[in-house]
């Protein structure tokens, strides 16, 4: 028996040596550099490592020819499913954040159609692998998740409930391994959360909650906010938008997204509809210089009849995108996602998916404008804004939507979005990103990150997320390769 084992071992060693060390002689037979493209082309099917998996994803290995309109995804990184077969259940509306004290840890959030209505996804290896679960400890609830890390490594997660009208404010001190429901402040719709991590802020560590009000907590359709220094007791609600739109009318504000500058200035982006129509949409920003106690009058980031890209449904202020020739649609709201220069609190950025610069089109009886990823910046603390700059570098006539922006500590601006340029029918999307190294004056060449063209269903949520640190970027997008209802995917991108 021992002789047979020795013989088998020797045979294995000889075989491996023949693979790893090709015969010297002709140039074609010289040893290949391990994990070079030439080596991978020859040996990827023999090895099961993350490097060979990334290579197979990049070359579309194993996909049937013609399975997509555009089968190529040059240089696309390995796409990683954040959910799993046992957990997948209609997941959408993604946000994600990276632990600023240790970038191996990150937490994502989504709707999940389970008991709490929201799922969380945690990684401890920089996004290579993920654990997914329904948010525990809050019973039957609704939706609209949010996630934010404090700079001490504490994570905060929010979940909207509609009966009662509260947000379940969750806290984790172990990167999402366990959660505690520490408070339940009253909100009505679309809550969002951010932490003041400003190094020079007098309110360092303060937590801000913003939400849309339609009469439950004030007599106007406004963006309201709370702030808390411990997550347990809250001050507010405080009026952010000051629209004066009566709660009994059709005009309203919606979709707030807060950010805090290094000096503690609080900025909140949102969208208003003065006539309650798609054509009246305006992207707005308000700011507070006293730690969220009061907000100054808001200013306009961009306005015009095409701010809201997509098709128009009469009586609905949102835009819609078709997913078939029969004009089945999903909804889209082009609210502004904002960011702030980490070293100059007067430099504020905004991105949105709008039709400002796009061509008109129709689907059946519906009409509207295609949508681009647009960007504007302010150098005076949000008082005035540059003209919209188109970020995506394809020609007009296709749709881009659901952008998210994050600004790394080194000042690099990252924007990711869903993109239909690779589908001639303009129905399927893949995920793209772009970056700016000069504070938003210019953007580079778009980079395709997704390796699968997903066909949206009639609802894929209202947003998708992205988080950036100096050394790593983690997007979080809606993908249908495993489920037609969609679940979250990511990719590990070098920062």
Short mmCIF file of C-alpha atoms in Angstrom, two decimals:
data_model
loop_
_atom_site.label_atom_id
_atom_site.label_comp_id
_atom_site.label_asym_id
_atom_site.label_seq_id
_atom_site.Cartn_x
_atom_site.Cartn_y
_atom_site.Cartn_z
CA UNK A 1 0.00 0.00 0.00
CA UNK A 2 2.81 2.37 0.87
CA UNK A 3 4.54 1.74 -2.48
CA UNK A 4 1.29 2.50 -4.36
CA UNK A 5 0.84 5.76 -2.39
CA UNK A 6 4.42 6.79 -3.14
CA UNK A 7 3.90 5.98 -6.81
CA UNK A 8 0.67 7.98 -6.98
CA UNK A 9 2.37 10.93 -5.23
CA UNK A 10 5.31 10.81 -7.63
CA UNK A 11 2.95 10.71 -10.61
CA UNK A 12 1.05 13.74 -9.30
CA UNK A 13 4.28 15.70 -8.76
CA UNK A 14 5.49 14.87 -12.25
CA UNK A 15 2.13 15.95 -13.72
CA UNK A 16 2.12 19.25 -11.82
CA UNK A 17 5.70 19.89 -12.85
CA UNK A 18 4.76 19.38 -16.48
CA UNK A 19 1.92 21.92 -16.13
CA UNK A 20 3.78 24.52 -14.10
CA UNK A 21 7.16 24.27 -15.85
CA UNK A 22 6.77 23.78 -19.61
CA UNK A 23 9.67 22.28 -21.50
CA UNK A 24 12.47 24.73 -22.31
CA UNK A 25 13.36 25.34 -25.90
CA UNK A 26 11.17 27.16 -28.39
CA UNK A 27 9.78 30.57 -27.26
CA UNK A 28 6.26 29.16 -27.33
CA UNK A 29 7.30 26.50 -24.81
CA UNK A 30 8.99 28.80 -22.31
CA UNK A 31 7.47 29.09 -18.83
CA UNK A 32 4.51 31.48 -18.59
CA UNK A 33 4.18 33.98 -15.80
CA UNK A 34 1.65 32.55 -13.39
CA UNK A 35 -1.75 34.34 -13.60
CA UNK A 36 -0.71 36.39 -16.61
CA UNK A 37 -3.37 36.51 -19.34
CA UNK A 38 -1.36 33.99 -21.37
CA UNK A 39 -1.15 31.62 -18.40
CA UNK A 40 -4.83 32.07 -17.59
CA UNK A 41 -5.84 31.40 -21.19
CA UNK A 42 -4.10 28.03 -21.02
CA UNK A 43 -4.77 26.88 -17.47
CA UNK A 44 -7.81 28.74 -16.04
CA UNK A 45 -10.07 25.70 -16.32
CA UNK A 46 -7.76 23.64 -14.12
CA UNK A 47 -7.70 25.98 -11.12
CA UNK A 48 -10.47 27.26 -8.84
CA UNK A 49 -9.16 30.53 -7.41
CA UNK A 50 -10.55 34.09 -7.30
CA UNK A 51 -8.04 35.04 -10.01
CA UNK A 52 -9.25 32.38 -12.41
CA UNK A 53 -12.87 33.24 -11.56
CA UNK A 54 -12.21 36.90 -12.35
CA UNK A 55 -10.61 35.93 -15.67
CA UNK A 56 -13.57 33.70 -16.61
CA UNK A 57 -16.00 36.48 -15.77
CA UNK A 58 -14.01 38.88 -17.92
CA UNK A 59 -13.93 36.60 -20.99
CA UNK A 60 -17.59 35.54 -20.57
CA UNK A 61 -16.50 31.92 -20.04
CA UNK A 62 -19.34 29.43 -20.02
CA UNK A 63 -22.03 31.71 -21.45
CA UNK A 64 -23.81 30.55 -24.55
CA UNK A 65 -23.09 32.64 -27.67
CA UNK A 66 -25.79 35.24 -28.24
CA UNK A 67 -27.01 35.16 -24.64
CA UNK A 68 -26.59 38.93 -24.58
CA UNK A 69 -26.78 41.68 -27.17
CA UNK A 70 -23.18 42.59 -26.36
CA UNK A 71 -21.28 39.51 -25.13
CA UNK A 72 -18.06 41.40 -24.40
CA UNK A 73 -17.19 43.07 -21.11
CA UNK A 74 -13.53 44.05 -21.49
CA UNK A 75 -11.65 44.38 -18.22
CA UNK A 76 -14.81 43.97 -16.14
CA UNK A 77 -13.92 42.82 -12.62
CA UNK A 78 -15.34 39.74 -10.97
CA UNK A 79 -19.04 40.27 -10.25
CA UNK A 80 -19.96 39.05 -6.77
CA UNK A 81 -23.46 38.09 -5.68
CA UNK A 82 -24.20 39.63 -2.27
CA UNK A 83 -27.34 37.55 -1.80
CA UNK A 84 -27.67 33.78 -2.19
CA UNK A 85 -30.14 31.21 -3.43
CA UNK A 86 -31.65 30.70 0.01
CA UNK A 87 -32.08 34.39 0.74
CA UNK A 88 -33.02 35.89 -2.65
CA UNK A 89 -36.49 37.40 -2.53
CA UNK A 90 -37.23 40.47 -4.62
CA UNK A 91 -34.33 42.63 -3.43
CA UNK A 92 -33.92 46.24 -4.51
CA UNK A 93 -33.24 49.79 -3.25
CA UNK A 94 -29.61 49.38 -2.31
CA UNK A 95 -27.32 51.41 -0.11
CA UNK A 96 -23.84 50.46 1.06
CA UNK A 97 -21.12 51.87 3.29
CA UNK A 98 -17.54 50.87 4.16
CA UNK A 99 -16.15 50.93 7.70
CA UNK A 100 -13.79 53.95 7.70
CA UNK A 101 -11.61 52.39 10.40
CA UNK A 102 -11.10 49.05 8.63
CA UNK A 103 -11.94 48.75 4.95
CA UNK A 104 -12.29 44.97 5.09
CA UNK A 105 -15.71 45.54 6.65
CA UNK A 106 -18.71 46.88 4.75
CA UNK A 107 -22.49 46.65 5.10
CA UNK A 108 -25.13 46.81 2.39
CA UNK A 109 -28.87 47.34 2.75
CA UNK A 110 -31.91 46.51 0.61
CA UNK A 111 -35.62 45.92 0.47
CA UNK A 112 -36.13 42.18 0.71
CA UNK A 113 -39.90 41.36 0.84
CA UNK A 114 -39.38 39.37 4.03
CA UNK A 115 -40.58 39.95 7.60
CA UNK A 116 -38.83 43.24 8.29
CA UNK A 117 -38.96 44.35 4.66
CA UNK A 118 -35.22 45.08 4.66
CA UNK A 119 -32.15 42.91 4.38
CA UNK A 120 -28.57 43.55 5.36
CA UNK A 121 -25.35 42.21 3.82
CA UNK A 122 -22.03 42.18 5.63
CA UNK A 123 -18.50 41.36 4.56
CA UNK A 124 -15.29 41.01 6.56
CA UNK A 125 -12.94 40.38 3.65
CA UNK A 126 -13.28 43.53 1.60
CA UNK A 127 -16.31 42.37 -0.38
CA UNK A 128 -15.05 38.96 -1.55
CA UNK A 129 -17.79 37.11 0.34
CA UNK A 130 -21.05 38.24 1.94
CA UNK A 131 -23.48 37.14 4.63
CA UNK A 132 -27.12 38.11 3.92
CA UNK A 133 -30.10 38.17 6.32
CA UNK A 134 -33.40 39.86 7.04
CA UNK A 135 -33.00 42.64 9.63
CA UNK A 136 -33.88 41.08 13.02
CA UNK A 137 -35.50 42.60 16.08
CA UNK A 138 -38.19 44.80 14.51
CA UNK A 139 -40.95 42.37 13.56
CA UNK A 140 -43.15 42.96 10.54
CA UNK A 141 -42.18 46.22 8.88
CA UNK A 142 -41.88 47.86 5.50
CA UNK A 143 -38.92 49.08 3.48
CA UNK A 144 -36.64 52.03 2.52
CA UNK A 145 -33.33 50.93 4.08
CA UNK A 146 -30.33 53.11 4.78
CA UNK A 147 -26.86 52.45 6.17
CA UNK A 148 -24.13 54.74 7.54
CA UNK A 149 -20.89 54.17 9.43
CA UNK A 150 -19.56 56.51 12.10
CA UNK A 151 -15.80 57.00 12.08
CA UNK A 152 -15.45 54.95 15.26
CA UNK A 153 -16.71 51.88 13.36
CA UNK A 154 -20.30 51.98 14.68
CA UNK A 155 -22.86 51.14 11.99
CA UNK A 156 -26.38 52.58 11.83
CA UNK A 157 -29.19 51.00 9.78
CA UNK A 158 -32.67 52.41 9.21
CA UNK A 159 -35.90 50.67 8.28
CA UNK A 160 -39.19 52.42 7.53
CA UNK A 161 -42.38 51.20 9.17
CA UNK A 162 -45.79 52.38 8.04
CA UNK A 163 -47.87 51.16 10.96
CA UNK A 164 -46.89 52.96 13.11
CA UNK A 165 -45.19 55.66 10.99
CA UNK A 166 -41.69 55.37 12.44
CA UNK A 167 -38.18 54.50 11.40
CA UNK A 168 -36.55 51.64 13.28
CA UNK A 169 -33.08 52.95 14.09
CA UNK A 170 -30.66 50.04 14.41
CA UNK A 171 -27.11 50.04 15.78
CA UNK A 172 -24.24 47.58 15.45
CA UNK A 173 -20.82 47.77 17.08
CA UNK A 174 -19.54 44.54 15.49
CA UNK A 175 -19.92 45.33 11.77
CA UNK A 176 -23.40 43.89 11.47
CA UNK A 177 -22.92 40.59 13.29
CA UNK A 178 -25.55 41.75 15.80
CA UNK A 179 -28.05 44.60 15.81
CA UNK A 180 -29.99 46.52 18.46
CA UNK A 181 -33.13 48.59 17.86
CA UNK A 182 -32.17 51.65 19.93
CA UNK A 183 -34.98 54.07 18.98
CA UNK A 184 -38.01 54.59 16.74
CA UNK A 185 -38.45 58.27 15.77
CA UNK A 186 -41.56 59.18 13.80
CA UNK A 187 -41.16 59.55 10.02
CA UNK A 188 -43.53 59.25 7.08
CA UNK A 189 -41.68 58.30 3.88
CA UNK A 190 -38.24 57.84 2.25
CA UNK A 191 -35.96 58.22 5.29
CA UNK A 192 -32.20 58.57 4.92
CA UNK A 193 -29.32 58.63 7.40
CA UNK A 194 -25.84 60.14 7.67
CA UNK A 195 -23.27 60.62 10.45
CA UNK A 196 -21.15 63.74 11.00
CA UNK A 197 -17.62 62.37 10.67
CA UNK A 198 -16.10 65.80 10.08
CA UNK A 199 -12.64 66.14 11.63
CA UNK A 200 -13.19 69.84 12.43
CA UNK A 201 -16.93 69.66 13.11
CA UNK A 202 -18.19 70.99 16.46
CA UNK A 203 -20.92 68.32 16.30
CA UNK A 204 -18.69 65.36 15.46
CA UNK A 205 -20.59 62.08 15.76
CA UNK A 206 -24.05 63.65 15.38
CA UNK A 207 -26.54 61.52 13.44
CA UNK A 208 -29.04 63.01 10.99
CA UNK A 209 -32.30 61.48 9.74
CA UNK A 210 -34.15 63.11 6.85
CA UNK A 211 -37.52 62.09 5.42
CA UNK A 212 -40.47 63.17 3.25
CA UNK A 213 -43.53 64.51 5.03
CA UNK A 214 -47.03 64.51 3.55
CA UNK A 215 -48.98 65.82 6.52
CA UNK A 216 -48.19 63.36 9.31
CA UNK A 217 -45.72 65.56 11.21
CA UNK A 218 -46.28 69.02 9.73
CA UNK A 219 -48.94 70.82 7.70
CA UNK A 220 -46.79 71.04 4.56
CA UNK A 221 -45.35 68.61 2.03
CA UNK A 222 -41.72 69.19 3.02
CA UNK A 223 -38.44 67.42 3.71
CA UNK A 224 -38.01 67.18 7.50
CA UNK A 225 -35.09 66.05 9.64
CA UNK A 226 -34.03 64.94 13.11
CA UNK A 227 -30.63 64.92 14.75
CA UNK A 228 -29.27 62.90 17.65
CA UNK A 229 -25.98 62.70 19.50
CA UNK A 230 -26.58 59.18 20.83
CA UNK A 231 -29.16 57.56 18.54
CA UNK A 232 -31.56 57.20 21.44
CA UNK A 233 -33.08 60.67 21.85
CA UNK A 234 -33.84 62.88 18.85
CA UNK A 235 -34.39 66.60 18.26
CA UNK A 236 -37.01 67.48 15.65
CA UNK A 237 -38.62 67.16 13.26
CA UNK A 238 -37.05 70.26 11.70
CA UNK A 239 -38.15 71.73 8.38
CA UNK A 240 -35.39 71.37 5.76
CA UNK A 241 -37.02 72.44 2.50
CA UNK A 242 -39.47 75.19 3.61
CA UNK A 243 -41.50 74.77 0.43
CA UNK A 244 -44.77 75.96 1.90
CA UNK A 245 -46.55 73.35 -0.22
CA UNK A 246 -49.81 72.56 1.68
CA UNK A 247 -50.29 68.93 2.58
CA UNK A 248 -53.70 69.05 0.91
CA UNK A 249 -52.21 70.08 -2.45
CA UNK A 250 -50.48 68.30 -5.34
CA UNK A 251 -47.09 70.05 -4.99
CA UNK A 252 -44.54 68.23 -2.87
CA UNK A 253 -40.89 67.53 -2.01
CA UNK A 254 -39.44 64.02 -2.10
CA UNK A 255 -36.30 61.87 -1.94
CA UNK A 256 -33.86 63.50 0.46
CA UNK A 257 -30.19 62.60 0.64
CA UNK A 258 -28.05 64.18 3.39
CA UNK A 259 -24.28 64.67 3.54
CA UNK A 260 -22.07 66.34 6.17
CA UNK A 261 -18.96 68.34 5.27
CA UNK A 262 -15.67 68.17 7.15
CA UNK A 263 -16.51 71.36 9.08
CA UNK A 264 -19.96 70.07 10.09
CA UNK A 265 -22.05 71.87 7.45
CA UNK A 266 -25.08 69.70 6.70
CA UNK A 267 -26.24 69.53 3.08
CA UNK A 268 -29.51 67.87 2.00
CA UNK A 269 -30.36 67.25 -1.65
CA UNK A 270 -33.92 66.52 -2.75
CA UNK A 271 -36.43 67.09 -5.54
CA UNK A 272 -39.56 69.26 -5.63
CA UNK A 273 -42.60 69.29 -7.93
CA UNK A 274 -44.20 72.76 -7.66
CA UNK A 275 -47.10 71.74 -9.91
CA UNK A 276 -47.11 68.10 -8.94
CA UNK A 277 -45.99 67.20 -12.47
CA UNK A 278 -42.94 65.66 -14.13
CA UNK A 279 -42.26 68.82 -16.13
CA UNK A 280 -42.14 70.98 -12.99
CA UNK A 281 -39.39 68.97 -11.27
CA UNK A 282 -36.45 70.83 -9.73
CA UNK A 283 -33.39 69.43 -8.01
CA UNK A 284 -32.77 71.38 -4.81
CA UNK A 285 -30.27 71.62 -1.96
CA UNK A 286 -30.59 73.05 1.54
CA UNK A 287 -27.90 73.45 4.18
CA UNK A 288 -27.47 73.94 7.89
CA UNK A 289 -24.50 75.63 9.53
CA UNK A 290 -25.65 75.06 13.13
CA UNK A 291 -25.57 71.29 13.38
CA UNK A 292 -29.00 70.71 11.86
CA UNK A 293 -30.91 72.99 14.25
CA UNK A 294 -32.08 75.20 11.36
CA UNK A 295 -31.79 75.17 7.58
CA UNK A 296 -31.13 78.13 5.31
CA UNK A 297 -33.34 78.82 2.27
CA UNK A 298 -32.83 76.17 -0.38
CA UNK A 299 -31.25 76.80 -3.78
CA UNK A 300 -31.86 75.20 -7.19
CA UNK A 301 -29.27 72.76 -8.53
CA UNK A 302 -31.05 72.31 -11.86
CA UNK A 303 -34.50 72.88 -13.30
CA UNK A 304 -36.35 72.63 -16.61
CA UNK A 305 -39.00 70.46 -18.25
CA UNK A 306 -36.57 67.57 -18.85
CA UNK A 307 -34.94 67.31 -15.42
CA UNK A 308 -36.93 64.13 -14.88
CA UNK A 309 -35.75 61.75 -17.61
CA UNK A 310 -37.85 58.89 -18.91
CA UNK A 311 -41.40 58.53 -20.16
CA UNK A 312 -44.31 60.47 -18.72
CA UNK A 313 -47.43 58.99 -17.17
CA UNK A 314 -50.09 61.65 -16.98
CA UNK A 315 -50.72 62.64 -13.38
CA UNK A 316 -47.44 61.17 -12.10
CA UNK A 317 -44.40 63.36 -11.34
CA UNK A 318 -41.93 60.49 -11.72
CA UNK A 319 -40.26 59.34 -14.90
CA UNK A 320 -40.74 55.81 -16.26
CA UNK A 321 -38.59 53.52 -18.39
CA UNK A 322 -39.95 50.80 -20.66
CA UNK A 323 -38.78 47.19 -20.29
CA UNK A 324 -40.48 45.77 -23.39
CA UNK A 325 -41.94 46.70 -26.75
CA UNK A 326 -45.37 46.57 -25.15
CA UNK A 327 -44.21 49.46 -22.93
CA UNK A 328 -44.32 47.76 -19.55
CA UNK A 329 -42.47 50.27 -17.36
CA UNK A 330 -40.74 50.77 -14.03
CA UNK A 331 -40.63 54.06 -12.15
CA UNK A 332 -37.68 56.39 -11.75
CA UNK A 333 -37.18 59.62 -9.82
CA UNK A 334 -34.15 61.72 -10.77
CA UNK A 335 -33.45 63.15 -7.32
CA UNK A 336 -29.94 64.52 -6.72
CA UNK A 337 -27.27 62.45 -5.00
CA UNK A 338 -24.80 64.83 -3.39
CA UNK A 339 -21.21 64.76 -2.16
CA UNK A 340 -18.76 67.19 -0.57
CA UNK A 341 -15.07 67.90 -1.12
CA UNK A 342 -13.30 66.41 1.94
CA UNK A 343 -10.91 69.37 2.25
CA UNK A 344 -13.11 72.30 1.19
CA UNK A 345 -16.65 72.37 2.53
CA UNK A 346 -17.66 75.01 -0.02
CA UNK A 347 -17.20 72.55 -2.90
CA UNK A 348 -20.41 70.55 -3.18
CA UNK A 349 -21.29 68.04 -5.91
CA UNK A 350 -24.57 66.68 -7.27
CA UNK A 351 -25.39 63.90 -9.72
CA UNK A 352 -28.75 62.82 -11.08
CA UNK A 353 -30.28 60.93 -14.00
CA UNK A 354 -32.00 63.52 -16.16
CA UNK A 355 -33.13 64.33 -19.66
CA UNK A 356 -31.66 67.86 -19.66
CA UNK A 357 -29.34 67.10 -22.58
CA UNK A 358 -31.10 64.13 -24.17
CA UNK A 359 -33.34 63.39 -27.15
CA UNK A 360 -37.10 62.94 -27.06
CA UNK A 361 -38.57 59.48 -27.70
CA UNK A 362 -41.83 57.58 -27.52
CA UNK A 363 -43.01 54.12 -26.54
CA UNK A 364 -46.55 53.39 -27.68
CA UNK A 365 -48.67 56.28 -26.46
CA UNK A 366 -46.05 57.37 -23.91
CA UNK A 367 -43.53 60.12 -24.60
CA UNK A 368 -40.58 61.61 -22.77
CA UNK A 369 -36.80 62.03 -22.93
CA UNK A 370 -33.93 59.61 -22.68
CA UNK A 371 -31.80 59.94 -19.55
CA UNK A 372 -28.12 60.70 -18.95
CA UNK A 373 -26.02 60.70 -15.80
CA UNK A 374 -25.51 64.41 -15.15
CA UNK A 375 -23.23 66.25 -12.75
CA UNK A 376 -23.01 69.78 -11.37
CA UNK A 377 -20.82 71.43 -8.77
CA UNK A 378 -20.95 74.44 -6.49
CA UNK A 379 -17.88 76.28 -5.22
CA UNK A 380 -19.79 78.61 -2.90
CA UNK A 381 -21.50 76.23 -0.50
CA UNK A 382 -24.47 75.44 -2.71
CA UNK A 383 -25.47 79.04 -3.52
CA UNK A 384 -24.84 78.69 -7.27
CA UNK A 385 -24.28 75.69 -9.51
CA UNK A 386 -22.51 74.89 -12.75
CA UNK A 387 -24.41 73.86 -15.86
CA UNK A 388 -25.11 70.11 -16.10
CA UNK A 389 -22.14 68.07 -17.31
CA UNK A 390 -22.81 64.73 -19.01
CA UNK A 391 -20.86 61.96 -17.25
CA UNK A 392 -21.63 58.94 -19.45
CA UNK A 393 -19.63 59.11 -22.68
CA UNK A 394 -21.93 57.26 -25.08
CA UNK A 395 -24.01 58.92 -27.79
CA UNK A 396 -27.53 60.12 -27.05
CA UNK A 397 -30.49 57.80 -27.45
CA UNK A 398 -30.02 55.29 -24.62
CA UNK A 399 -30.96 55.45 -20.96
CA UNK A 400 -28.78 55.72 -17.88
CA UNK A 401 -30.37 55.80 -14.43
CA UNK A 402 -30.02 55.17 -10.67
CA UNK A 403 -26.70 56.98 -10.16
CA UNK A 404 -24.97 57.05 -6.78
CA UNK A 405 -21.94 59.12 -5.89
CA UNK A 406 -19.37 58.94 -3.14
CA UNK A 407 -16.28 61.06 -2.57
CA UNK A 408 -13.23 59.29 -1.14
CA UNK A 409 -11.03 60.89 1.50
CA UNK A 410 -8.44 61.64 -1.20
CA UNK A 411 -11.03 63.75 -3.05
CA UNK A 412 -11.65 61.31 -5.91
CA UNK A 413 -15.28 61.41 -7.06
CA UNK A 414 -16.86 58.06 -7.93
CA UNK A 415 -20.21 57.74 -9.73
CA UNK A 416 -21.90 54.44 -10.67
CA UNK A 417 -25.14 53.80 -12.55
CA UNK A 418 -27.29 51.39 -14.55
CA UNK A 419 -26.69 51.74 -18.29
CA UNK A 420 -28.54 50.54 -21.40
CA UNK A 421 -26.03 51.46 -24.11
CA UNK A 422 -25.10 47.81 -24.77
CA UNK A 423 -28.67 46.78 -25.65
CA UNK A 424 -29.78 48.04 -29.09
CA UNK A 425 -33.38 47.71 -27.90
CA UNK A 426 -32.66 49.96 -24.88
CA UNK A 427 -34.32 47.59 -22.40
CA UNK A 428 -31.53 45.71 -20.58
CA UNK A 429 -28.95 47.38 -18.36
CA UNK A 430 -25.46 46.73 -17.03
CA UNK A 431 -23.51 48.62 -14.38
CA UNK A 432 -20.96 51.33 -15.24
CA UNK A 433 -18.76 53.69 -13.24
CA UNK A 434 -16.73 56.82 -13.91
CA UNK A 435 -14.39 58.97 -11.84
CA UNK A 436 -13.14 62.52 -11.57
CA UNK A 437 -9.68 63.44 -10.29
CA UNK A 438 -10.12 67.22 -10.56
CA UNK A 439 -13.12 67.98 -8.38
CA UNK A 440 -15.71 67.31 -11.06
CA UNK A 441 -14.30 69.55 -13.80
CA UNK A 442 -13.84 66.49 -16.02
CA UNK A 443 -14.59 62.77 -15.92
CA UNK A 444 -12.61 59.93 -17.48
CA UNK A 445 -13.69 57.12 -19.78
CA UNK A 446 -16.68 55.13 -18.55
CA UNK A 447 -15.82 51.66 -17.27
CA UNK A 448 -18.22 48.75 -17.62
CA UNK A 449 -18.38 46.85 -14.33
CA UNK A 450 -21.33 44.51 -14.85
CA UNK A 451 -20.88 41.32 -16.84
CA UNK A 452 -24.57 40.55 -17.36
CA UNK A 453 -27.31 42.51 -19.06
CA UNK A 454 -30.30 42.51 -16.73
CA UNK A 455 -33.86 43.04 -17.90
CA UNK A 456 -35.66 45.11 -15.24
CA UNK A 457 -39.03 44.05 -13.93
CA UNK A 458 -41.90 46.49 -13.34
CA UNK A 459 -40.29 47.56 -10.02
CA UNK A 460 -36.59 47.54 -9.23
CA UNK A 461 -36.69 50.01 -6.34
CA UNK A 462 -35.80 53.69 -6.49
CA UNK A 463 -32.02 53.78 -6.10
CA UNK A 464 -28.78 51.80 -6.11
CA UNK A 465 -25.72 52.38 -3.95
CA UNK A 466 -21.96 52.88 -4.05
CA UNK A 467 -19.34 53.41 -1.34
CA UNK A 468 -15.78 54.66 -1.86
CA UNK A 469 -12.65 54.71 0.26
CA UNK A 470 -9.15 55.54 -0.92
CA UNK A 471 -8.21 51.92 -1.58
CA UNK A 472 -11.53 50.27 -2.48
CA UNK A 473 -14.87 51.05 -4.11
CA UNK A 474 -17.94 48.82 -3.67
CA UNK A 475 -20.98 49.48 -5.86
CA UNK A 476 -24.28 47.70 -5.23
CA UNK A 477 -26.60 47.24 -8.20
CA UNK A 478 -29.81 45.46 -9.24
CA UNK A 479 -29.04 42.30 -11.23
CA UNK A 480 -31.32 39.59 -12.63
CA UNK A 481 -28.86 36.88 -13.64
CA UNK A 482 -30.02 34.60 -10.79
CA UNK A 483 -33.59 35.81 -10.30
CA UNK A 484 -35.96 37.75 -12.53
CA UNK A 485 -37.00 39.68 -9.41
CA UNK A 486 -33.42 40.80 -8.94
CA UNK A 487 -30.86 40.69 -6.17
CA UNK A 488 -27.72 42.70 -5.34
CA UNK A 489 -24.35 42.36 -6.98
CA UNK A 490 -21.09 44.13 -6.35
CA UNK A 491 -17.50 44.22 -7.61
CA UNK A 492 -14.28 45.04 -5.81
CA UNK A 493 -12.82 48.06 -7.58
CA UNK A 494 -9.43 49.49 -6.75
CA UNK A 495 -9.81 53.01 -5.31
#
